[in-house]
mmCIF file of C-alpha atoms in Angstrom:
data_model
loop_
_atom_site.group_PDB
_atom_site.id
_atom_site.type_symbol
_atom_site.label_atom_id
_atom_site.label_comp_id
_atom_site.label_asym_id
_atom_site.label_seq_id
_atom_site.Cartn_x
_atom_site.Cartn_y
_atom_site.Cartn_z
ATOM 1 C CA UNK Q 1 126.448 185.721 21.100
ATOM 2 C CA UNK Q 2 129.976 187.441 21.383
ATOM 3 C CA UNK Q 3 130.655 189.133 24.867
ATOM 4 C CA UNK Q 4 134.227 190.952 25.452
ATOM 5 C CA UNK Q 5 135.658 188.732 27.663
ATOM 6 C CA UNK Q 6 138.811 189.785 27.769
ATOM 7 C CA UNK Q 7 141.607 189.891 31.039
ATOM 8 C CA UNK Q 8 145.119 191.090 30.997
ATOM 9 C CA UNK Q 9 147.450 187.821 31.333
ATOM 10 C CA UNK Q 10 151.241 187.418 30.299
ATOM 11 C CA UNK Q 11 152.620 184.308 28.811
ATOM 12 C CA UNK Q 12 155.884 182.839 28.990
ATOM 13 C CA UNK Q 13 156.061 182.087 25.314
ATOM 14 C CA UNK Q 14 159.609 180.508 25.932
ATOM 15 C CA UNK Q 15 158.764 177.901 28.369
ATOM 16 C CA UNK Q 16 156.035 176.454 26.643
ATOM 17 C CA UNK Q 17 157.828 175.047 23.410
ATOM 18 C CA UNK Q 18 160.715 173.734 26.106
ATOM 19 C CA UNK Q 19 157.997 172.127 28.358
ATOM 20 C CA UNK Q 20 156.597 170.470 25.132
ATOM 21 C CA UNK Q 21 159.634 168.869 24.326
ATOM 22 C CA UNK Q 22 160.325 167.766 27.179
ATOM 23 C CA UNK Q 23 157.214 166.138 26.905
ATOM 24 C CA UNK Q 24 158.314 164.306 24.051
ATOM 25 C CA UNK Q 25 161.657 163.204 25.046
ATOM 26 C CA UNK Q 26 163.103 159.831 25.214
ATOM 27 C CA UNK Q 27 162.915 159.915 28.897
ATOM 28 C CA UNK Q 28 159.316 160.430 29.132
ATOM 29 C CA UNK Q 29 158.855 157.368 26.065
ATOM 30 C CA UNK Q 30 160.733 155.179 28.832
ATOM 31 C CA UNK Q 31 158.570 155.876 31.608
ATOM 32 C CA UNK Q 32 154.894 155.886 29.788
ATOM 33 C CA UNK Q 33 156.434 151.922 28.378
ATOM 34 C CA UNK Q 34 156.601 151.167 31.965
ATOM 35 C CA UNK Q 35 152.219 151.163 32.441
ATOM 36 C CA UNK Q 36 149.338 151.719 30.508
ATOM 37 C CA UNK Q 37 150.484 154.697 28.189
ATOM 38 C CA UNK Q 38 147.940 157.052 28.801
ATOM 39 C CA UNK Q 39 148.612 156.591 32.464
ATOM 40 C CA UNK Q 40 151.570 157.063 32.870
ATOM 41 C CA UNK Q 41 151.780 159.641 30.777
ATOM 42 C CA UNK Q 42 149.419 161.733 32.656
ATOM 43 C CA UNK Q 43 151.570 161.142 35.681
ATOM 44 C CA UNK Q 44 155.171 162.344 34.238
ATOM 45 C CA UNK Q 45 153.364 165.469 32.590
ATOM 46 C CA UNK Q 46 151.753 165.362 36.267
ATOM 47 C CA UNK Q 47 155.337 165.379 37.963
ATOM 48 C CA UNK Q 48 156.583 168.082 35.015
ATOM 49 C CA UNK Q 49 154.007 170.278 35.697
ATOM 50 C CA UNK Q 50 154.256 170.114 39.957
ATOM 51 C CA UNK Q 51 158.424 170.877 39.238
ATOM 52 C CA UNK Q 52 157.612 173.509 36.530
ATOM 53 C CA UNK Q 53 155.134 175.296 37.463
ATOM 54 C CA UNK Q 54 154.708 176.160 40.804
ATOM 55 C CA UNK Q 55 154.234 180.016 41.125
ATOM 56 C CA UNK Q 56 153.103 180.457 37.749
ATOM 57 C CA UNK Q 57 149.897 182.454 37.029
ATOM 58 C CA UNK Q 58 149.024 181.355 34.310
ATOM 59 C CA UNK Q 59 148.121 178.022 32.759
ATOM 60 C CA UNK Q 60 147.893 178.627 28.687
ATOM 61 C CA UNK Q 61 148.912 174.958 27.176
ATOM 62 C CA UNK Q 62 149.496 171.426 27.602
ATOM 63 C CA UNK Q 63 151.211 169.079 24.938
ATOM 64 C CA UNK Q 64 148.680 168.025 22.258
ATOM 65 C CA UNK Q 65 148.947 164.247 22.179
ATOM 66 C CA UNK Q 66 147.359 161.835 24.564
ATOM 67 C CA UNK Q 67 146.558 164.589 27.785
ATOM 68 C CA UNK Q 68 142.470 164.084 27.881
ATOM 69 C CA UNK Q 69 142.719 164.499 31.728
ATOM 70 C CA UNK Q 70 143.953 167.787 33.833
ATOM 71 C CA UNK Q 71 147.272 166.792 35.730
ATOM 72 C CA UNK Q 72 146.006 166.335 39.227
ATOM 73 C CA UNK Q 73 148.924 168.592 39.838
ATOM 74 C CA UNK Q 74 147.844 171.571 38.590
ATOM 75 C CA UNK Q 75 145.576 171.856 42.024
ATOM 76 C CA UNK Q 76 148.960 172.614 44.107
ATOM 77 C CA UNK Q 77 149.159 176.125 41.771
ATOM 78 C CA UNK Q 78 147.736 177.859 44.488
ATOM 79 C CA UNK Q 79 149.275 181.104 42.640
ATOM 80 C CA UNK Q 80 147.384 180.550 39.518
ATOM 81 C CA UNK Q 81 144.957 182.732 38.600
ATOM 82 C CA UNK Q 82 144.409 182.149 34.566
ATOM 83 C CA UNK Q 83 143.365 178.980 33.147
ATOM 84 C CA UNK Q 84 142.956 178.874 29.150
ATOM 85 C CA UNK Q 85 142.672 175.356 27.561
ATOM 86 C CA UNK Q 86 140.695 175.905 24.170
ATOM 87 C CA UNK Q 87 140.375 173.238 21.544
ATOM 88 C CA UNK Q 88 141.561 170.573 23.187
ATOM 89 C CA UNK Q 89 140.546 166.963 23.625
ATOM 90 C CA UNK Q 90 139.623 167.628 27.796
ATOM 91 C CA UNK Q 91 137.244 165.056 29.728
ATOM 92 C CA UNK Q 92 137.012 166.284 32.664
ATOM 93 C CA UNK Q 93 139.126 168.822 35.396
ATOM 94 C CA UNK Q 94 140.873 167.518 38.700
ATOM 95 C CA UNK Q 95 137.648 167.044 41.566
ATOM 96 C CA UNK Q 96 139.445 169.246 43.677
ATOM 97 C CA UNK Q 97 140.070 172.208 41.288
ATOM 98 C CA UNK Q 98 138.283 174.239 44.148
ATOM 99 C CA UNK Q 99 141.724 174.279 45.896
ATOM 100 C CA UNK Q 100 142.943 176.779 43.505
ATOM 101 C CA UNK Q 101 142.056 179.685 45.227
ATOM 102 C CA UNK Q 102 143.212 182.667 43.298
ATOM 103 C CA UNK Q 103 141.686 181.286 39.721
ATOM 104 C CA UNK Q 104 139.984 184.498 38.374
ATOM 105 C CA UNK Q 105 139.757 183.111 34.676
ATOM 106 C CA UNK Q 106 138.608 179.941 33.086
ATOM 107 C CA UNK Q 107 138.608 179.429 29.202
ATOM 108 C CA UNK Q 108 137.842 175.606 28.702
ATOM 109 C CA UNK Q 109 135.913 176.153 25.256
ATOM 110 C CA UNK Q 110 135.877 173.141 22.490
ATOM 111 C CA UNK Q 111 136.392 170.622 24.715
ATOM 112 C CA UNK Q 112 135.082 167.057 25.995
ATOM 113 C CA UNK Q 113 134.393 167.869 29.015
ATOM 114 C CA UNK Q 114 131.215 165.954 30.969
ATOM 115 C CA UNK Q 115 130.784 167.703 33.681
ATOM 116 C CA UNK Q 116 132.460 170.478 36.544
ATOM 117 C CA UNK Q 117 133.762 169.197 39.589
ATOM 118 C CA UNK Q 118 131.409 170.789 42.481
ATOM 119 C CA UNK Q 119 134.437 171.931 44.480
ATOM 120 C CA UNK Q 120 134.595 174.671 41.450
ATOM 121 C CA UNK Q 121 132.457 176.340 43.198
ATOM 122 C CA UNK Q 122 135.008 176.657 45.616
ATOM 123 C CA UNK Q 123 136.877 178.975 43.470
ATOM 124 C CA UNK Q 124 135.153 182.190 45.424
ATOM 125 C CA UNK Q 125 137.546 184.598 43.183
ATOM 126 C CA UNK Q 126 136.446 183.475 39.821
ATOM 127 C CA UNK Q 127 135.117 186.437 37.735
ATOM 128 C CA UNK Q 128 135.068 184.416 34.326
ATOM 129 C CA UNK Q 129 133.972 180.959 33.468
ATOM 130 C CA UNK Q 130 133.811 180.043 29.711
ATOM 131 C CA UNK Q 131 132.528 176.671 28.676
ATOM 132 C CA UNK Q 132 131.346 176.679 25.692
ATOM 133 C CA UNK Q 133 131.402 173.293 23.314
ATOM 134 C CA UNK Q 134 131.762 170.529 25.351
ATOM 135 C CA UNK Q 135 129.190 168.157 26.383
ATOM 136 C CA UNK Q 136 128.341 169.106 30.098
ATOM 137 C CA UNK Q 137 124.778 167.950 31.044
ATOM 138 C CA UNK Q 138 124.836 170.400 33.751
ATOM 139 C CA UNK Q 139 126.150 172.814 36.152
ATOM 140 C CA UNK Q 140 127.219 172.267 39.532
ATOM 141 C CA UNK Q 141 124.672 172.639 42.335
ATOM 142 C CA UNK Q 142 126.186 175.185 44.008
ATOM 143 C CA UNK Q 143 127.531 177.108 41.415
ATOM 144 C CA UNK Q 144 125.738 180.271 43.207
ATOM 145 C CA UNK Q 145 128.575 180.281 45.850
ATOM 146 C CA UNK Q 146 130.644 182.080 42.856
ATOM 147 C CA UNK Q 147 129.998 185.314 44.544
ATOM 148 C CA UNK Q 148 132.144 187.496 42.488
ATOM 149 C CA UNK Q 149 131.139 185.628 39.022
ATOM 150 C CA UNK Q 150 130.211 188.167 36.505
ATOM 151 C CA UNK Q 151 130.402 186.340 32.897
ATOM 152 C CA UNK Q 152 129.542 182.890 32.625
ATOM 153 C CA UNK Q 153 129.379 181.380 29.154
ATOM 154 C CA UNK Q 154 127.751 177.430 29.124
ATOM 155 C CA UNK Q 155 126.880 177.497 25.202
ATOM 156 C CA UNK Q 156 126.257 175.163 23.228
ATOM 157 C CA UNK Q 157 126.672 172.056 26.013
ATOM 158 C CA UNK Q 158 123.454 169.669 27.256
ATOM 159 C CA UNK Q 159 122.017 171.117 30.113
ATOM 160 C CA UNK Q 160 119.154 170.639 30.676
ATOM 161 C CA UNK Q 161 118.303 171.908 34.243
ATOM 162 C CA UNK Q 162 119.875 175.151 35.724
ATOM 163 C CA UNK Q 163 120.428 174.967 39.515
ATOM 164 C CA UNK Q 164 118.614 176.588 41.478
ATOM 165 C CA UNK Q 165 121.435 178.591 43.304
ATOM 166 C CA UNK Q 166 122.009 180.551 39.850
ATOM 167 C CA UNK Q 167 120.066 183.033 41.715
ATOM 168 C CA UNK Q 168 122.959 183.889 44.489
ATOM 169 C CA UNK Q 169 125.487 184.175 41.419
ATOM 170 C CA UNK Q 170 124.301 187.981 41.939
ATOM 171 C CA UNK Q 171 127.473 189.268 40.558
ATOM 172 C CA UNK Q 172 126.539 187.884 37.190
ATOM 173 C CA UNK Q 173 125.911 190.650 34.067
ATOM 174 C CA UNK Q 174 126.902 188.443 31.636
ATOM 175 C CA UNK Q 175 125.106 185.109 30.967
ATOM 176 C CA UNK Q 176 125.014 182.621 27.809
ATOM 177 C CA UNK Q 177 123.031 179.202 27.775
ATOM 178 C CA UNK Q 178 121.981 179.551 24.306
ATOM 179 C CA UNK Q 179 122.321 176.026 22.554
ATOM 180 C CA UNK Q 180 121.348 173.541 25.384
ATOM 181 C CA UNK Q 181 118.262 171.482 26.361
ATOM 182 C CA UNK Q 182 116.852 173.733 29.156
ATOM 183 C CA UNK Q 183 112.826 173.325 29.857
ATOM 184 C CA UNK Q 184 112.351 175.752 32.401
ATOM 185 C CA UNK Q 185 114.292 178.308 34.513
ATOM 186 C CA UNK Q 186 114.085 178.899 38.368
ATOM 187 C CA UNK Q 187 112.322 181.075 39.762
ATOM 188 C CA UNK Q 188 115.314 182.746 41.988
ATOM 189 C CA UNK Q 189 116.544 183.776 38.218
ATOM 190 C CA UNK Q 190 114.858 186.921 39.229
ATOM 191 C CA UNK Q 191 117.582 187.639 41.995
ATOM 192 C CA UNK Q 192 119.904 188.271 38.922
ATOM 193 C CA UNK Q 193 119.788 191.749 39.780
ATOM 194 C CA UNK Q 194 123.090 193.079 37.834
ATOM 195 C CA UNK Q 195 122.089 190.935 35.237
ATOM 196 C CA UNK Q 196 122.546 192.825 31.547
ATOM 197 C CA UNK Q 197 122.956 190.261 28.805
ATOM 198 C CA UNK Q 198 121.218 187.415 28.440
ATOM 199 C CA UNK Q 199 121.554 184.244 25.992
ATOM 200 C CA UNK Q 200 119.165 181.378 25.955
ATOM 201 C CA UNK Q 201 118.202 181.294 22.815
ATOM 202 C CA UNK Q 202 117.885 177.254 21.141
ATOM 203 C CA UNK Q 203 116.562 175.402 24.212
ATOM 204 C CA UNK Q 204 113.100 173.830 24.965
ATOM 205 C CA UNK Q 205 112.071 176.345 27.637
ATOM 206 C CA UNK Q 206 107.987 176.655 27.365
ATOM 207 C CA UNK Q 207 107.515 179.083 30.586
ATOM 208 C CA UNK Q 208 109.872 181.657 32.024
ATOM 209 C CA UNK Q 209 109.330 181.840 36.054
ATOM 210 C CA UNK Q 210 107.644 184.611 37.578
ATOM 211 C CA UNK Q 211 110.479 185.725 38.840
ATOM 212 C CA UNK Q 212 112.068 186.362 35.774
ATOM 213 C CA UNK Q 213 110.430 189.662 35.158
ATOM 214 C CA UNK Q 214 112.221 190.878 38.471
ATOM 215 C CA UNK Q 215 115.406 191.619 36.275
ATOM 216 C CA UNK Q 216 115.411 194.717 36.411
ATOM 217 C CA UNK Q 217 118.825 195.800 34.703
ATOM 218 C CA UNK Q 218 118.459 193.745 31.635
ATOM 219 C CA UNK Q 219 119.386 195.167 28.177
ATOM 220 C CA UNK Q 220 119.743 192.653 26.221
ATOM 221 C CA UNK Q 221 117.540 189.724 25.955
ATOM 222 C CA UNK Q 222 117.514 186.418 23.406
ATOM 223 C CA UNK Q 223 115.155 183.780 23.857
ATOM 224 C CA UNK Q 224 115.226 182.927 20.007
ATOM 225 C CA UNK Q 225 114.008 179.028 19.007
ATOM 226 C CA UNK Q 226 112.349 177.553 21.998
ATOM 227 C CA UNK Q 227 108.860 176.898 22.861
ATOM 228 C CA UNK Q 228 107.278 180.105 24.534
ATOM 229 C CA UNK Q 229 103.805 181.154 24.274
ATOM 230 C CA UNK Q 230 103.443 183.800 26.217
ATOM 231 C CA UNK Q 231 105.622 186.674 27.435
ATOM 232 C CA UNK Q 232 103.175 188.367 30.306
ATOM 233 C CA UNK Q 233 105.489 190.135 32.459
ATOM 234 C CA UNK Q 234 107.644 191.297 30.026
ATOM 235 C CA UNK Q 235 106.410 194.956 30.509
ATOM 236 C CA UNK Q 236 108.763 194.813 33.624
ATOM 237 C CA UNK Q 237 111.721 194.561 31.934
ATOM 238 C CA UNK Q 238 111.822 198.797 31.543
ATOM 239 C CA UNK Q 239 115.374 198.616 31.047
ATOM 240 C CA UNK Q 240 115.150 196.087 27.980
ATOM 241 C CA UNK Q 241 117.256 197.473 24.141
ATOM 242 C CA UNK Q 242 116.889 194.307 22.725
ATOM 243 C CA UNK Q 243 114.704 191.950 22.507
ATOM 244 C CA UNK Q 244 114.505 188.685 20.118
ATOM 245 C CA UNK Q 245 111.663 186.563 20.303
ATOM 246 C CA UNK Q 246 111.880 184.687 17.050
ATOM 247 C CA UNK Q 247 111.217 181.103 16.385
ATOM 248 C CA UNK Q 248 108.771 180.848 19.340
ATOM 249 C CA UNK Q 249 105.077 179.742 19.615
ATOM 250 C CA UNK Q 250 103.900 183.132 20.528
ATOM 251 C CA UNK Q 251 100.324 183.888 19.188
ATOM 252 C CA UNK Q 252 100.206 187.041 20.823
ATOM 253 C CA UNK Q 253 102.338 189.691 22.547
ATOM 254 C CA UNK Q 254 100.983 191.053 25.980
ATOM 255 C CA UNK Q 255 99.487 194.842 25.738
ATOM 256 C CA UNK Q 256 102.805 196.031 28.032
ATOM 257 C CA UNK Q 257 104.947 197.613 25.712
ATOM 258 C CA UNK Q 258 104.268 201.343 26.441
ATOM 259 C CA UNK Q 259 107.156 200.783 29.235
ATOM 260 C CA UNK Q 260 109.517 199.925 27.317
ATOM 261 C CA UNK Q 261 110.793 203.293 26.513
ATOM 262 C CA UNK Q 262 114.533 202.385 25.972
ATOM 263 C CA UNK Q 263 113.321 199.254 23.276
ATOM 264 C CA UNK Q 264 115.563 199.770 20.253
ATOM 265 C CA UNK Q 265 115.248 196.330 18.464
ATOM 266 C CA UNK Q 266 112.282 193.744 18.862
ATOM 267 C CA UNK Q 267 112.261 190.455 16.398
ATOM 268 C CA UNK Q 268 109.272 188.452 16.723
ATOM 269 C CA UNK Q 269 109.956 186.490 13.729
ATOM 270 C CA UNK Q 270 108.547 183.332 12.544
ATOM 271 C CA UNK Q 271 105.715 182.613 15.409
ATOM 272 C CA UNK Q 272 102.278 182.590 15.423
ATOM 273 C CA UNK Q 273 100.666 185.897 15.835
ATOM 274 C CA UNK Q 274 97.404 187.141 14.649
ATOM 275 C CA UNK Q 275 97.859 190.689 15.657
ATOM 276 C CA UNK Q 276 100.207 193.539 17.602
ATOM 277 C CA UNK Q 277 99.443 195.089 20.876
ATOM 278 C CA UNK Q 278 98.489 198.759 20.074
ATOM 279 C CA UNK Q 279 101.462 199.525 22.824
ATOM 280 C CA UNK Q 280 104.098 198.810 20.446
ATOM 281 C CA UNK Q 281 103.230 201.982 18.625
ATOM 282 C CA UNK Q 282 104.531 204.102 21.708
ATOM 283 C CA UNK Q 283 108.162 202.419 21.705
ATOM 284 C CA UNK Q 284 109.195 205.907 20.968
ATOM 285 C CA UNK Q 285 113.145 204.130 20.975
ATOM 286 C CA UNK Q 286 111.920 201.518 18.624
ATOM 287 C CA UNK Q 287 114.651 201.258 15.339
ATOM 288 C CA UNK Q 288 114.169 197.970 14.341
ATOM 289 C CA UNK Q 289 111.304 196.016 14.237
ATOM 290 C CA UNK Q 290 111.379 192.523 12.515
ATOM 291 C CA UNK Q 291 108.004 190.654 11.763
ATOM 292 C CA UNK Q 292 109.006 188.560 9.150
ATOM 293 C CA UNK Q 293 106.906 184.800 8.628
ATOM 294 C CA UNK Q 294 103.434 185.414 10.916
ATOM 295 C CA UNK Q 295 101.373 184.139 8.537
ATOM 296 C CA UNK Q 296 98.689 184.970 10.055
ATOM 297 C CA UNK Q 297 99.431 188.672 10.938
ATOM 298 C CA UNK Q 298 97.017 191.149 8.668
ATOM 299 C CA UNK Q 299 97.249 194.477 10.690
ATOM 300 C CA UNK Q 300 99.798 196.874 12.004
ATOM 301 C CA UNK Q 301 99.410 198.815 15.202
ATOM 302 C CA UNK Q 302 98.316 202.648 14.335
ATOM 303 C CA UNK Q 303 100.491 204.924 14.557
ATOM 304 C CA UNK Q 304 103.359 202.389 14.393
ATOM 305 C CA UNK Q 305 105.090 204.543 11.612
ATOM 306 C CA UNK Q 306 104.730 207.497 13.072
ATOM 307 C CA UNK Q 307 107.755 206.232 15.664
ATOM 308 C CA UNK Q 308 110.105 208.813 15.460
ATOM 309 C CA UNK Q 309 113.179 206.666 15.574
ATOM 310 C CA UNK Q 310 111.849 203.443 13.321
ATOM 311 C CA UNK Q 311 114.302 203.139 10.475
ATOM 312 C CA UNK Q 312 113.645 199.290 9.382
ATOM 313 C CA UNK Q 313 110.800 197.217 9.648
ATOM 314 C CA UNK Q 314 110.439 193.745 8.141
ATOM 315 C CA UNK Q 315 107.345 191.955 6.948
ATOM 316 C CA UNK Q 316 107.697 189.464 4.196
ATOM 317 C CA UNK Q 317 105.847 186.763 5.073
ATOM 318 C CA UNK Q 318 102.649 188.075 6.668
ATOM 319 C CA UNK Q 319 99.215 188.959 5.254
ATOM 320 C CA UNK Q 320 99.638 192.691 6.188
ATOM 321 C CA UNK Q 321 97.659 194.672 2.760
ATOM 322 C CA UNK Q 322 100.389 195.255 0.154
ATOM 323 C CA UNK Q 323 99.096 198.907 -0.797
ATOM 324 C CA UNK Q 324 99.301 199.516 3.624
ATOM 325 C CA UNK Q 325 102.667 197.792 3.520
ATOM 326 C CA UNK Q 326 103.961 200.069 0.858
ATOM 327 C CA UNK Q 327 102.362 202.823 2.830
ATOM 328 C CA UNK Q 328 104.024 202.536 5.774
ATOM 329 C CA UNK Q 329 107.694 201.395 4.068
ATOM 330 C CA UNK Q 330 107.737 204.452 2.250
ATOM 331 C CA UNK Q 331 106.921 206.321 4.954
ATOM 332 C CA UNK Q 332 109.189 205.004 7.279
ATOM 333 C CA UNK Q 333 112.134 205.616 4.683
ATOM 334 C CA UNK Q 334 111.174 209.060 3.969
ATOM 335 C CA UNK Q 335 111.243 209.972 7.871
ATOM 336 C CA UNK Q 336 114.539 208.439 7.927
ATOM 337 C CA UNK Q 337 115.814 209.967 5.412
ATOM 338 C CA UNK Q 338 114.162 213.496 6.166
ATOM 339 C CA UNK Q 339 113.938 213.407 9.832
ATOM 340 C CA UNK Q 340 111.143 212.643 12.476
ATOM 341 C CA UNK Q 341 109.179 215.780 11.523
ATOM 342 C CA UNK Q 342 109.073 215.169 7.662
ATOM 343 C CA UNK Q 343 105.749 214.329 5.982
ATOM 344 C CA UNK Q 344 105.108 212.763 3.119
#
C-alpha cells in the first residue's frame, strides 16, 4: 500500500554534513578509546546532539557508523516536532520519547527496531507514525491515547496481537498492518469511525470481530492472503470502493452485496468458491471484478453483465462454460466501448 504521507518540514542541509564531521573527528576517536566504543560513542554524539540541537524542529539524520541506539538526548528537544530516521541500523528509541511533546511526525522505516517505548503514547500531538520494516512484535498498549493519530503505518513488522485500545485511536483514517502475524482483531476496531483505508492484507487473521462491520466510513479495504472464511457483515460496509479478498479460504460470499452501491473494484481471487451471491449483479458501481483461480466456480450471477459500469472482469482459472464466458466478455467490451445502453 502507498498512502500520501507527506508534511511540510525544512532542513538545515548545512548543519548536517558539519555535525557529521564532527562526528568523525579526532576528538571524538579520543573519547570513544576511553570505554567500550559503542558506548561512548553514543554518549559524545549524545552530548553533540544536547549542545546542537536544542530548538531544532526537526530531526532528519544521524552519522551512519556505529549509532544503533537514539541519543538519550534527543528527549530534551522539547521543540521538535519531525522525526525522520529511514534506513538505518535503529534498535530501539529512548523509553522516555513520550517527553517530546510537540512530535507531530515519525518516519522510523527500515530499521531494527524491537519494540516502541509505551511512553510514545505520550506523544498526544502525533498525527503520523510510520514503522514500517523493522521487527516490532507489537504495539504499545496504550497506543489509543494517540488522540489526534490519523496515519499509522506498522507494515511489514511481527505483530501479532493489536491492542485493544486501537479502538480510542479514533482520529485514525489511515491504517497499514499488512505483512505481520496478526490472528484476530478486537472487537473495539469497530470504534474506528473516521477510518478510510485499511491494510491487513498477509497475516493469519481467520475471523474479523463483530465489530468490525461498524466502520462505517471505510473505502478502501485489503484483507488479501490470510485465512478468512467468511465475510457476513460485510453488507455494512455501504461506504466500501474497494475491496480485495484474494488469497483467502472463502467458499462463499454472503448474499449482502445489493448495499454496496459505491463498490468499484472487488477481487476474490484464488479462494474457494463454488458460486456468487445473485447480489453482486446489482453493484451498479461495479468496474472491476477479478475472479481469477476458483476452481470450483461454474456460474455467474445473472444479470452480472448487464452492470452498467463493468469494464473488466477476470476468470481464468474457473470452470465458468467457455461459450458463456465468451458471452459475457464480449459483451462487457462492447458496452464499454459503446456505452451502457448498447446491445449486442
Amino acid at each position: 500500500m502507498k498512502c500520501d504521507e507527506n508534511a511540510p518540514y525544512k532542513q538545515d542541509h548545512a548543519f548536517w554534513p558539519a555535525f557529521s564531521e564532527l562526528i568523525h573527528s579526532d576528538w571524538v576517536r579520543q573519547e570513544a578509546d576511553r570505554g567500550p566504543s559503542v558506548t561512548a560513542r553514543i554518549e559524545v554524539v549524545t552530548a553533540l546532539l544536547k549542545a546542537a540541537l536544542h530548538g531544532s524542529s526537526g530531526l532528519y539524520s544521524l552519522p551512519d557508523e556505529g549509532i544503533t541506539e537514539l541519543p538519550d538526548a534527543v528527549v530534551l528537544l522539547d521543540t521538535l516536532e519531525y522525526m525522520e530516521l529511514n534506513n538505518r541500523s535503529l534498535t530501539k528509541l529512548p523509553d522516555e520519547i513520550g517527553r517530546l511533546q510537540e512530535l507531530r511526525k515519525i518516519r522510523l522505516t527500515h530499521n531494527n527496531i524491537e519494540r516502541l517505548p509505551s511512553s510514545i503514547a505520550d506523544c498526544t500531538q502525533l498525527r503520523q507514525l510510520n514503522v514500517d520494516r523493522n521487527k516490532l512484535t507489537s504495539l504499545p498498549e496504550r497506543i489509543g491515547n494517540l488522540r489526534k493519530l490519523h496515519f499509522l503505518d506498522a507494515s511489514n513488522n511481527k505483530i501479532v496481537v493489536v491492542p485493544d485500545s486501537i479502538g480510542e485511536a479514533k482520529a485514525l483514517h489511515t491504517l497499514s498492518l499488512q505483512g505481520n502475524q496478526i490472528k484476530a482483531l478486537p472487537d473495539s476496531f469497530g470504534n474506528l469511525s473516521n477510518l478510510k483505508w485499511l491494510d491487513l492484507n498477509h497475516n493469519n487473521i481467520e475471523q474479523l470481530p463483530s465489530g468490525f462491520w461498524k466502520l462505517s466510513n471505510i473505502y478502501h479495504l485489503e484483507l488479501i492472503g490470510n485465512k478468512l472464511q467468511s465475510v457476513a457483515g460485510i453488507g455494512r460496509l455501504t461506504t466500501l470502493s474497494d475491496l480485495k479478498l484474494s488469497s483467502n479460504h472463502l467458499k462463499e460470499l454472503p448474499d449482502e452485496f445489493a448495499s454496496l452501491q459505491k463498490l468499484e473494484t472487488l477481487s476474490v481471487s484464488h479462494n474457494d468458491l463454488e458460486a456468487l451471491p445473485p447480489s453482486l449483479a446489482q453493484c451498479s458501481a461495479l468496474i472491476k471484478l477479478d475472479l481469477r483461480d476458483n476452481a470450483r466456480l461454474s456460474k455467474l450471477p445473472e444479470g452480472l453483465d448487464r452492470l452498467p459500469k463493468l469494464a473488466t472482469i477476470e476468470i481464468d482459472g474457473t470452470r465458468i462454460d467457455p461459450k458463456e464466458r465468451s458471452r459475457v466478455l464480449d459483451t462487457i467490451r462492447f458496452r464499454s466501448k459503446y456505452g451502457p445502453e448498447s446491445k449486442l
